[in-house]
Structure formats: structure tokens, C-alpha cells
Short mmCIF file of C-alpha atoms in Angstrom, two decimals:
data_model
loop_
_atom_site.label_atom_id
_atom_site.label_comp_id
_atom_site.label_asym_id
_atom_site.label_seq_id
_atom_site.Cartn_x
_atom_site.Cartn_y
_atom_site.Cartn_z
CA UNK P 28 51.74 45.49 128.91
CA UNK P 29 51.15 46.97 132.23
CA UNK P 30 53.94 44.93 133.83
CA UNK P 31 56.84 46.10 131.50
CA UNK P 32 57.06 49.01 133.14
CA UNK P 33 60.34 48.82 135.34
CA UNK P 34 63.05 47.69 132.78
CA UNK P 35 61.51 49.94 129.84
CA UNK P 36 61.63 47.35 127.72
CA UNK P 37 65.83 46.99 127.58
CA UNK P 38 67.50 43.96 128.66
CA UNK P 39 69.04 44.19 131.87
CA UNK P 40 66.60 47.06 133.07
CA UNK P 41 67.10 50.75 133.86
CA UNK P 42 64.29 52.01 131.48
CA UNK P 43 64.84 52.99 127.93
CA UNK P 44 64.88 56.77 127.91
CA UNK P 45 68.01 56.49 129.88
CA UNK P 46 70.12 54.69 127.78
CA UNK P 47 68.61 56.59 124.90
CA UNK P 48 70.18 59.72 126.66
CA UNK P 49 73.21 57.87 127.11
CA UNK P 50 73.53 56.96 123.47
CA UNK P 51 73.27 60.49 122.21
CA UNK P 52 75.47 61.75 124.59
CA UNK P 53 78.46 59.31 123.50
CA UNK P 54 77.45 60.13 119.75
CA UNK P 55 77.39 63.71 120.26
CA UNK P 56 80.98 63.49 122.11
CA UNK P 57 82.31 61.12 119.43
CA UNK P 58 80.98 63.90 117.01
CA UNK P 59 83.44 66.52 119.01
CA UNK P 60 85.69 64.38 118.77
CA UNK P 61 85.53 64.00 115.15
CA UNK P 62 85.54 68.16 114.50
CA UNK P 63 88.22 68.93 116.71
CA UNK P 64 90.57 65.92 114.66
CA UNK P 65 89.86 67.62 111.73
CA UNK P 66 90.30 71.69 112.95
CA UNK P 67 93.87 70.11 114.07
CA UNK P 68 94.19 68.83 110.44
CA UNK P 69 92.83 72.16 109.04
CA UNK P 70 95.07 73.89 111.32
CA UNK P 71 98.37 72.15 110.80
CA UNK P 72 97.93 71.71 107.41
CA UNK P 73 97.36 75.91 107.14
CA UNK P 74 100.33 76.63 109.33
CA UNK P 75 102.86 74.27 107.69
CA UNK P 76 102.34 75.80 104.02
CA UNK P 77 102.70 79.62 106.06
CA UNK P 78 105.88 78.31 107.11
CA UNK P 79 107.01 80.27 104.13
CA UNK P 80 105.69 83.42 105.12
CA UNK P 81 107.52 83.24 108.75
CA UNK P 82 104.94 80.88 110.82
CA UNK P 83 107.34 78.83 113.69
CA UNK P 84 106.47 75.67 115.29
CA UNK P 85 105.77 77.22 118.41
CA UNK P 86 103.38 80.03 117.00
CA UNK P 87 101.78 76.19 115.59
CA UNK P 88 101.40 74.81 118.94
CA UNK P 89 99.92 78.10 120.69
CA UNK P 90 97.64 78.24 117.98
CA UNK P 91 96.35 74.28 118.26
CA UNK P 92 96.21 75.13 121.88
CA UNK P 93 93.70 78.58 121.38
CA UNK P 94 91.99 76.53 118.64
CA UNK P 95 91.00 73.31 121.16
CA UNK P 96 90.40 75.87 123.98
CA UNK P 97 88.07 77.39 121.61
CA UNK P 98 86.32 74.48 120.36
CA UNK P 99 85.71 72.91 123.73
CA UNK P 100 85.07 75.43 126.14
CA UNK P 101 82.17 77.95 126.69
CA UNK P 102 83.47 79.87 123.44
CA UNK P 103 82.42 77.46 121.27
CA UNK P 104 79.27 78.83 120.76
CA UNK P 105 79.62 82.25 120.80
CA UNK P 106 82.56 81.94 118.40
CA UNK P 107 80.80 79.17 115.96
CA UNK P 108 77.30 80.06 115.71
CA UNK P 109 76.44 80.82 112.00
CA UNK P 110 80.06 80.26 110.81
CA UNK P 111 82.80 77.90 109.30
CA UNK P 112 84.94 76.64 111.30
CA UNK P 113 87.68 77.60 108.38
CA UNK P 114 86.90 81.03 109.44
CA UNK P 115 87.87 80.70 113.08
CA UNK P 116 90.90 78.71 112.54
CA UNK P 117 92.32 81.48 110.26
CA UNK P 118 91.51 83.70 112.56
CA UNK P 119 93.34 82.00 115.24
CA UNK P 120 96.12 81.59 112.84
CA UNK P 121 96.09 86.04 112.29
CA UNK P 122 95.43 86.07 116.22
CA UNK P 123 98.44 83.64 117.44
CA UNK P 124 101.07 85.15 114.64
CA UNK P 125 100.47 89.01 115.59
CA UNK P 126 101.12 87.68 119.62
CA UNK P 127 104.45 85.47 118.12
CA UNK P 128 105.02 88.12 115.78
CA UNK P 129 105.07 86.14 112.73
CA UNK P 130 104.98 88.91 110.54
CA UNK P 131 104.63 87.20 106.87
CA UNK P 132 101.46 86.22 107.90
CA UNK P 133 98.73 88.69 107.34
CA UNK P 134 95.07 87.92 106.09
CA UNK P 135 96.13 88.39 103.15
CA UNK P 136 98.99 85.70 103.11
CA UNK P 137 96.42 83.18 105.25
CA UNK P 138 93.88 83.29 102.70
CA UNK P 139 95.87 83.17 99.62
CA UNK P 140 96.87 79.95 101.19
CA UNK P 141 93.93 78.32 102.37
CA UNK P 142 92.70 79.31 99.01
CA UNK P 143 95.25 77.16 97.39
CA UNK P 144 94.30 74.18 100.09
CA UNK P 145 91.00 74.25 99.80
CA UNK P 146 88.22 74.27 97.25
CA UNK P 147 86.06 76.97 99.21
CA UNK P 148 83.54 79.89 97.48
CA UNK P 149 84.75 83.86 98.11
CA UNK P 150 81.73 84.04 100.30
CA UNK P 151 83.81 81.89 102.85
CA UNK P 152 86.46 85.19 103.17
CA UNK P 153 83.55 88.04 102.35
CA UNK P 154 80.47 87.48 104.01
CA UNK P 155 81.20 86.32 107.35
CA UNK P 156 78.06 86.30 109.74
CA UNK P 157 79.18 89.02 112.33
CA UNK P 158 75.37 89.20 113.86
CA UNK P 159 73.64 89.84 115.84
CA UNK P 160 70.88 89.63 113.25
CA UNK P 161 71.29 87.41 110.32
CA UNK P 162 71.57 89.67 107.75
CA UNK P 163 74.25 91.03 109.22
CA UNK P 164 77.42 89.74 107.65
CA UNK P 165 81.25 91.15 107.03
CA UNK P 166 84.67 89.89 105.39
CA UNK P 167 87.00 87.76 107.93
CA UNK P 168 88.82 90.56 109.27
CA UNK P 169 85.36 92.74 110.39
CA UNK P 170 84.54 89.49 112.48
CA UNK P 171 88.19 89.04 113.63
CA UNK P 172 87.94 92.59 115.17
CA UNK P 173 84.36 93.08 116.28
CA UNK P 174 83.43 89.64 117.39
CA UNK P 175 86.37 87.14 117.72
CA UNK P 176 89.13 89.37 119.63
CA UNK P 177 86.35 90.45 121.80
CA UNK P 178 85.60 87.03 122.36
CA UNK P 179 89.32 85.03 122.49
CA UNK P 180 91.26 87.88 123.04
CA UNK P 181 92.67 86.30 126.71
CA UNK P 182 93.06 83.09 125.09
CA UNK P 183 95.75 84.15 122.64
CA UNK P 184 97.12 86.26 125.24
CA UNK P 185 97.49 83.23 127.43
CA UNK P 186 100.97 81.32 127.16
#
């Protein structure tokens, strides 16, 4: 027992606790991976059925861009914490149609139509965690203006 030390016990050496460190890191990227494929689903699948309130292919691709810059930089956390990420993709939607100035879509218009996508509860629109205690919750558009335009406001700004 006392000479397995070196190799940790894995073929070909290196110790165990490494590759164990190694394993959750390429599981926890694959994971990523997996949640930013299906925000761009989410996403494109919103934006194509608000086509019909006004939402353009390019105010589609700024707002896949905000939503990956989002999702994997240092906002992620901030902006995720406590909430579904349907929540932050509509809000990205509101965000990137006020800057394109796609006017048909207002909160309103995005979540009568993620409504009619997806099987969600109300609770998804009205009780938004807006922190920074738990109990302290709002409806989409309170967290759109106190915590996600304070948080992404240079991102939709940015072409």
C-alpha cells in the first residue's frame, strides 16, 4: 500500500485527484456548452415568432450576441443567480429591440409569446428574484430595470 503512492492508483501515473479535477472540469464545460445550445434555441425560437410584432434579423443576431456574452462572461452570475434563464433571455430580447427599435415588441408582446411556446407557471413573469435577500422578488420588468440594465446595460449598447 505504501508504494502506490506516485501514480495514485491511475494507469499511466499523475495521481488521481488530478484527473478527477480534470474530469469535472470537461463535464462542467460540456454542461456550458449544453445551456448556452439551448438559450440559442430559446432565443431564436422567441425572436422568430416576434417577427410579427417587428423583430429583424439583425435585432436576432445582436441579441444571440448579448445573450452568449452574458452567459459566458463575468455576468453570468450576477445576472443568473436565483433565476430562469427564460427570464434573462426575454429580457435581452426587451433590451436589444428598444436599442434596434423594434417597437412591436414590448413585455407585453414577449410574454404573450413565450407563453404560447412554452408550458411555464405565471410565477415565471411575476415573481422574479430581484434580491438581495430571498424574499425579495418582482415581475420581469422590476428586474429588467433594477438589476439587469444595471448589470448588461453596455452590452446591449455595444454593436
Amino acid at each position: 500500500a505504501v508504494g502506490a503512492g506516485a501514480a495514485g492508483g491511475v494507469p499511466g501515473g499523475g495521481g488521481g485527484e488530478g484527473a478527477t479535477k480534470m474530469q469535472v472540469h470537461k463535464q462542467l464545460a460540456c454542461l456550458g456548452k449544453r445551456v448556452c445550445q439551448h438559450a440559442h434555441e430559446v432565443l431564436m425560437t422567441l425572436c422568430k415568432a416576434l417577427g410579427a410584432h417587428g423583430m429583424t434579423d439583425k435585432a436576432a443576431s445582436r441579441a444571440a450576441a448579448v445573450l452568449k456574452r452574458i452567459l459566458t462572461g463575468a455576468l453570468s452570475r450576477e445576472v443568473l443567480t436565483g433565476r430562469h434563464l427564460h427570464q434573462v433571455i426575454m429580457c435581452v430580447v426587451f433590451g436589444v429591440c428598444k436599442v434596434e427599435e423594434v417597437h412591436g415588441a414590448t413585455f407585453r408582446t414577449i410574454i404573450g409569446e413565450h407563453q404560447t411556446l412554452y408550458d411555464e407557471p405565471e410565477s415565471l413573469y411575476w415573481m422574479v428574484f430581484i434580491g438581495p435577500a430571498a424574499d425579495q422578488t418582482g415581475n420581469l420588468i422590476e428586474f429588467y430595470n433594477k438589476r439587469f440594465i444595471p448589470a448588461c446595460k453596455d452590452l446591449l449598447l455595444s454593436p
